[in-house]
Amino acid sequence: MCSDIDWHELVCKAIRAEASDIHLTVGQKPHMRCLGILTPMDSRPLTEPVMKEICSVILNDGQREHLAKTREIDLSWIFAGRRFRVHAYYQQGCLALAFRLLPERIPSLAELGAPKAWQKMKGIAQGLILVTGRTGSGKSTTLAAFIEELNHEKPYHIVTLEDPIEYVFYPDKCFISQRELGTDFYSFGHALKGSLREMPDLVLVGEIRDYDTLATALAAASAGMLVLGTLHSASAAEAVLRMEGMFPLEEQSSLRSLLAEVLQGIFAQRLVPAAGGGRTAVTEVLLANPAVRSLIRQGKYNQLVSVMLSQQAVGMQTLAMDAQRLWQAGRIDGAVCDKLCKQ
């Protein structure tokens, strides 16, 4: 019978396979995503009692109440020693769950194959650094790797504002305050404003998603703090354009001026199949220099690619340039490289 599906075993199966995601909902087969490919985990569809049982275990009373009221919630969950980011929601009136399996430990930037420009970012004391890409492109992992290295190298006060907390940092040289939406704060914008009174050296904003959060992040960067954030955009130019779009038309000119002043770098990344199995990140890097700041101030975002093409010596690169580098190093195959170069 369908109700005989053991959801504990489903999760354990995904852990053994090092799946990146698990997808569960009523009336459909459970699926997991391995190396970017979605496959069924069982031939039987899940029933409502099974889904309710899962939710009764992973959600507390307050979270269940929030889910019933808003019809979706994000949270973190630990099972079998592994940490998951969970999105609970409804589809066609039925419960659904999307699990993201996080790595057992925070990898280093070198292990991720991150661009060398990240090492330059360690020497920056203030400004705005963005990591962009689609959902599942490794943005949170890259930022966690960067923060973890700072944790072992610099005496910083670090504040993270997350939805939910994904990677747990264990303080070394840093004093770290990790805050979760819904538990430790209720609004990114308000929490970011409040964090300014905590005298942080670095603030991580899980995602810059609206005018208030962006405006406060820019103000914090202008006030002398290092602000890290993520955006859902495919390229550096698209990220700048999206930020401009968060502001009313009459404020966009001042936004461009302030962004040109505080921006330090944009890392636009995506995960692609690696030649030896698994996946690897291909990254576009835009670093703020006088030419970049001038183009942003003028709103000439379509010319940013030309700057990246001509400034490889200082660590900038387009997606195609990084794809060529990875192909020449044997880390991705020719077909993947060609596809990226055509985009």
CSV table of N, CA, C and O in Angstrom, one decimal, residues 251-308:
chain,number,residue,atom,x,y,z
A,251,GLU,N,14.1,57.6,-8.1
A,251,GLU,CA,15.2,57.3,-7.2
A,251,GLU,C,16.3,56.5,-7.9
A,251,GLU,O,17.3,56.3,-7.3
A,252,GLN,N,16.1,56.1,-9.1
A,252,GLN,CA,17.1,55.2,-9.7
A,252,GLN,C,18.4,55.9,-10.0
A,252,GLN,O,19.5,55.2,-9.9
A,253,SER,N,18.4,57.1,-10.3
A,253,SER,CA,19.7,57.8,-10.5
A,253,SER,C,20.5,57.9,-9.2
A,253,SER,O,21.8,57.6,-9.3
A,254,SER,N,19.9,58.1,-8.1
A,254,SER,CA,20.6,58.2,-6.8
A,254,SER,C,21.1,56.8,-6.5
A,254,SER,O,22.2,56.6,-5.9
A,255,LEU,N,20.3,55.7,-6.8
A,255,LEU,CA,20.6,54.3,-6.5
A,255,LEU,C,21.9,54.0,-7.3
A,255,LEU,O,22.8,53.4,-6.8
A,256,ARG,N,22.0,54.4,-8.6
A,256,ARG,CA,23.2,54.1,-9.4
A,256,ARG,C,24.4,54.8,-8.8
A,256,ARG,O,25.5,54.2,-8.8
A,257,SER,N,24.3,56.0,-8.3
A,257,SER,CA,25.4,56.7,-7.8
A,257,SER,C,25.9,56.0,-6.5
A,257,SER,O,27.1,55.8,-6.3
A,258,LEU,N,25.0,55.6,-5.6
A,258,LEU,CA,25.3,55.0,-4.4
A,258,LEU,C,25.9,53.6,-4.6
A,258,LEU,O,26.9,53.2,-4.0
A,259,LEU,N,25.3,52.8,-5.6
A,259,LEU,CA,25.8,51.5,-5.9
A,259,LEU,C,27.2,51.6,-6.5
A,259,LEU,O,28.1,50.8,-6.1
A,260,ALA,N,27.4,52.6,-7.3
A,260,ALA,CA,28.8,52.7,-7.9
A,260,ALA,C,29.8,53.0,-6.9
A,260,ALA,O,31.0,52.7,-7.0
A,261,GLU,N,29.4,53.7,-5.8
A,261,GLU,CA,30.3,54.0,-4.7
A,261,GLU,C,30.7,52.9,-3.8
A,261,GLU,O,31.8,52.7,-3.4
A,262,VAL,N,29.7,52.0,-3.5
A,262,VAL,CA,29.9,51.0,-2.5
A,262,VAL,C,30.2,49.6,-3.1
A,262,VAL,O,30.7,48.7,-2.3
A,263,LEU,N,29.8,49.3,-4.3
A,263,LEU,CA,30.0,48.0,-4.8
A,263,LEU,C,31.4,47.6,-4.9
A,263,LEU,O,32.3,48.4,-5.3
A,264,GLN,N,31.7,46.4,-4.4
A,264,GLN,CA,33.1,45.8,-4.5
A,264,GLN,C,33.2,44.7,-5.5
A,264,GLN,O,34.3,44.6,-6.2
A,265,GLY,N,32.2,43.9,-5.6
A,265,GLY,CA,32.3,42.8,-6.6
A,265,GLY,C,31.0,42.1,-6.7
A,265,GLY,O,30.2,42.0,-5.8
A,266,ILE,N,30.8,41.5,-7.9
A,266,ILE,CA,29.6,40.6,-8.2
A,266,ILE,C,30.2,39.3,-8.8
A,266,ILE,O,30.9,39.3,-9.7
A,267,PHE,N,29.8,38.2,-8.1
A,267,PHE,CA,30.2,36.9,-8.6
A,267,PHE,C,28.9,36.1,-9.0
A,267,PHE,O,28.1,35.8,-8.2
A,268,ALA,N,28.7,36.0,-10.3
A,268,ALA,CA,27.5,35.3,-10.9
A,268,ALA,C,27.9,33.9,-11.3
A,268,ALA,O,28.7,33.7,-12.2
A,269,GLN,N,27.3,32.9,-10.6
A,269,GLN,CA,27.8,31.6,-10.8
A,269,GLN,C,26.6,30.6,-11.1
A,269,GLN,O,25.5,30.9,-10.9
A,270,ARG,N,27.0,29.5,-11.8
A,270,ARG,CA,26.1,28.5,-12.0
A,270,ARG,C,26.8,27.1,-12.0
A,270,ARG,O,28.0,27.1,-12.2
A,271,LEU,N,26.1,26.1,-11.6
A,271,LEU,CA,26.7,24.8,-11.5
A,271,LEU,C,26.5,24.0,-12.8
A,271,LEU,O,25.3,24.0,-13.3
A,272,VAL,N,27.5,23.3,-13.2
A,272,VAL,CA,27.4,22.5,-14.5
A,272,VAL,C,28.1,21.1,-14.2
A,272,VAL,O,28.8,21.0,-13.3
A,273,PRO,N,27.8,20.1,-15.0
A,273,PRO,CA,28.4,18.8,-14.9
A,273,PRO,C,29.9,18.9,-15.0
A,273,PRO,O,30.4,19.5,-15.9
A,274,ALA,N,30.6,18.3,-14.1
A,274,ALA,CA,32.1,18.2,-14.1
A,274,ALA,C,32.5,17.0,-14.9
A,274,ALA,O,31.8,16.0,-15.0
A,275,ALA,N,33.6,17.1,-15.6
A,275,ALA,CA,34.1,16.0,-16.4
A,275,ALA,C,34.3,14.7,-15.7
A,275,ALA,O,34.1,13.6,-16.2
A,276,GLY,N,34.8,14.8,-14.4
A,276,GLY,CA,35.0,13.6,-13.6
A,276,GLY,C,33.9,13.1,-12.8
A,276,GLY,O,34.0,12.3,-11.9
A,277,GLY,N,32.7,13.7,-13.0
A,277,GLY,CA,31.5,13.4,-12.2
A,277,GLY,C,31.3,14.5,-11.2
A,277,GLY,O,32.2,15.3,-10.9
A,278,GLY,N,30.0,14.6,-10.7
A,278,GLY,CA,29.7,15.7,-9.8
A,278,GLY,C,29.4,17.0,-10.6
A,278,GLY,O,29.2,17.0,-11.8
A,279,ARG,N,29.5,18.1,-9.9
A,279,ARG,CA,29.2,19.4,-10.6
A,279,ARG,C,30.3,20.4,-10.1
A,279,ARG,O,30.9,20.2,-9.1
A,280,THR,N,30.5,21.4,-10.9
A,280,THR,CA,31.5,22.4,-10.6
A,280,THR,C,30.9,23.8,-11.0
A,280,THR,O,30.0,23.8,-11.8
A,281,ALA,N,31.3,24.8,-10.3
A,281,ALA,CA,30.8,26.1,-10.6
A,281,ALA,C,31.6,26.9,-11.7
A,281,ALA,O,32.8,26.8,-11.7
A,282,VAL,N,30.8,27.5,-12.6
A,282,VAL,CA,31.4,28.4,-13.6
A,282,VAL,C,31.0,29.8,-13.1
A,282,VAL,O,29.8,30.0,-12.9
A,283,THR,N,31.9,30.7,-13.1
A,283,THR,CA,31.6,32.0,-12.4
A,283,THR,C,32.1,33.2,-13.3
A,283,THR,O,33.1,33.2,-13.9
A,284,GLU,N,31.2,34.2,-13.4
A,284,GLU,CA,31.5,35.5,-13.9
A,284,GLU,C,31.9,36.4,-12.8
A,284,GLU,O,31.2,36.4,-11.8
A,285,VAL,N,32.9,37.2,-13.0
A,285,VAL,CA,33.4,38.0,-11.9
A,285,VAL,C,33.5,39.5,-12.4
A,285,VAL,O,34.2,39.8,-13.4
A,286,LEU,N,32.8,40.4,-11.7
A,286,LEU,CA,32.9,41.8,-12.0
A,286,LEU,C,33.4,42.5,-10.8
A,286,LEU,O,32.8,42.4,-9.7
A,287,LEU,N,34.5,43.1,-10.9
A,287,LEU,CA,35.1,43.8,-9.8
A,287,LEU,C,35.0,45.3,-10.0
A,287,LEU,O,35.2,45.8,-11.1
A,288,ALA,N,34.7,46.1,-8.9
A,288,ALA,CA,34.6,47.5,-9.1
A,288,ALA,C,35.9,48.2,-9.2
A,288,ALA,O,36.8,48.1,-8.4
A,289,ASN,N,36.0,48.9,-10.4
A,289,ASN,CA,37.2,49.8,-10.6
A,289,ASN,C,36.6,51.1,-11.2
A,289,ASN,O,35.4,51.2,-11.4
A,290,PRO,N,37.4,52.1,-11.5
A,290,PRO,CA,36.9,53.3,-12.0
A,290,PRO,C,36.0,53.2,-13.2
A,290,PRO,O,35.0,53.8,-13.3
A,291,ALA,N,36.4,52.3,-14.1
A,291,ALA,CA,35.6,52.1,-15.4
A,291,ALA,C,34.2,51.5,-15.0
A,291,ALA,O,33.2,51.9,-15.6
A,292,VAL,N,34.2,50.5,-14.2
A,292,VAL,CA,33.0,49.8,-13.8
A,292,VAL,C,32.1,50.8,-13.0
A,292,VAL,O,30.9,50.9,-13.3
A,293,ARG,N,32.6,51.5,-12.1
A,293,ARG,CA,31.8,52.5,-11.3
A,293,ARG,C,31.2,53.6,-12.3
A,293,ARG,O,30.1,54.0,-12.1
A,294,SER,N,32.0,54.0,-13.3
A,294,SER,CA,31.5,55.0,-14.2
A,294,SER,C,30.3,54.5,-15.0
A,294,SER,O,29.3,55.1,-15.2
A,295,LEU,N,30.4,53.2,-15.5
A,295,LEU,CA,29.4,52.6,-16.3
A,295,LEU,C,28.1,52.4,-15.5
A,295,LEU,O,27.0,52.6,-15.9
A,296,ILE,N,28.3,52.0,-14.2
A,296,ILE,CA,27.1,51.8,-13.3
A,296,ILE,C,26.4,53.2,-13.1
A,296,ILE,O,25.2,53.3,-13.1
A,297,ARG,N,27.2,54.2,-12.8
A,297,ARG,CA,26.7,55.5,-12.5
A,297,ARG,C,25.9,56.0,-13.7
A,297,ARG,O,24.9,56.7,-13.5
A,298,GLN,N,26.3,55.7,-14.9
A,298,GLN,CA,25.6,56.1,-16.1
A,298,GLN,C,24.5,55.2,-16.6
A,298,GLN,O,23.8,55.5,-17.5
A,299,GLY,N,24.4,54.0,-15.9
A,299,GLY,CA,23.4,53.0,-16.3
A,299,GLY,C,23.8,52.3,-17.6
A,299,GLY,O,22.9,51.7,-18.2
A,300,LYS,N,25.0,52.3,-18.0
A,300,LYS,CA,25.4,51.6,-19.2
A,300,LYS,C,25.9,50.2,-18.9
A,300,LYS,O,27.0,49.8,-19.1
A,301,TYR,N,24.9,49.4,-18.5
A,301,TYR,CA,25.2,48.0,-18.0
A,301,TYR,C,25.6,47.1,-19.1
A,301,TYR,O,26.4,46.1,-18.9
A,302,ASN,N,25.2,47.3,-20.3
A,302,ASN,CA,25.5,46.5,-21.5
A,302,ASN,C,27.0,46.5,-21.8
A,302,ASN,O,27.5,45.7,-22.5
A,303,GLN,N,27.7,47.6,-21.3
A,303,GLN,CA,29.1,47.7,-21.5
A,303,GLN,C,30.0,47.0,-20.5
A,303,GLN,O,31.2,47.0,-20.6
A,304,LEU,N,29.4,46.5,-19.4
A,304,LEU,CA,30.2,45.8,-18.4
A,304,LEU,C,30.9,44.6,-18.9
A,304,LEU,O,32.0,44.3,-18.4
A,305,VAL,N,30.3,43.9,-19.8
A,305,VAL,CA,31.0,42.7,-20.4
A,305,VAL,C,32.3,43.1,-21.0
A,305,VAL,O,33.3,42.4,-20.9
A,306,SER,N,32.4,44.2,-21.7
A,306,SER,CA,33.6,44.6,-22.3
A,306,SER,C,34.7,44.9,-21.3
A,306,SER,O,35.9,44.6,-21.6
A,307,VAL,N,34.3,45.4,-20.2
A,307,VAL,CA,35.3,45.7,-19.1
A,307,VAL,C,35.8,44.4,-18.6
A,307,VAL,O,37.0,44.2,-18.4
A,308,MET,N,34.9,43.4,-18.4
A,308,MET,CA,35.4,42.1,-17.9
A,308,MET,C,36.3,41.4,-18.9
A,308,MET,O,37.3,40.8,-18.5
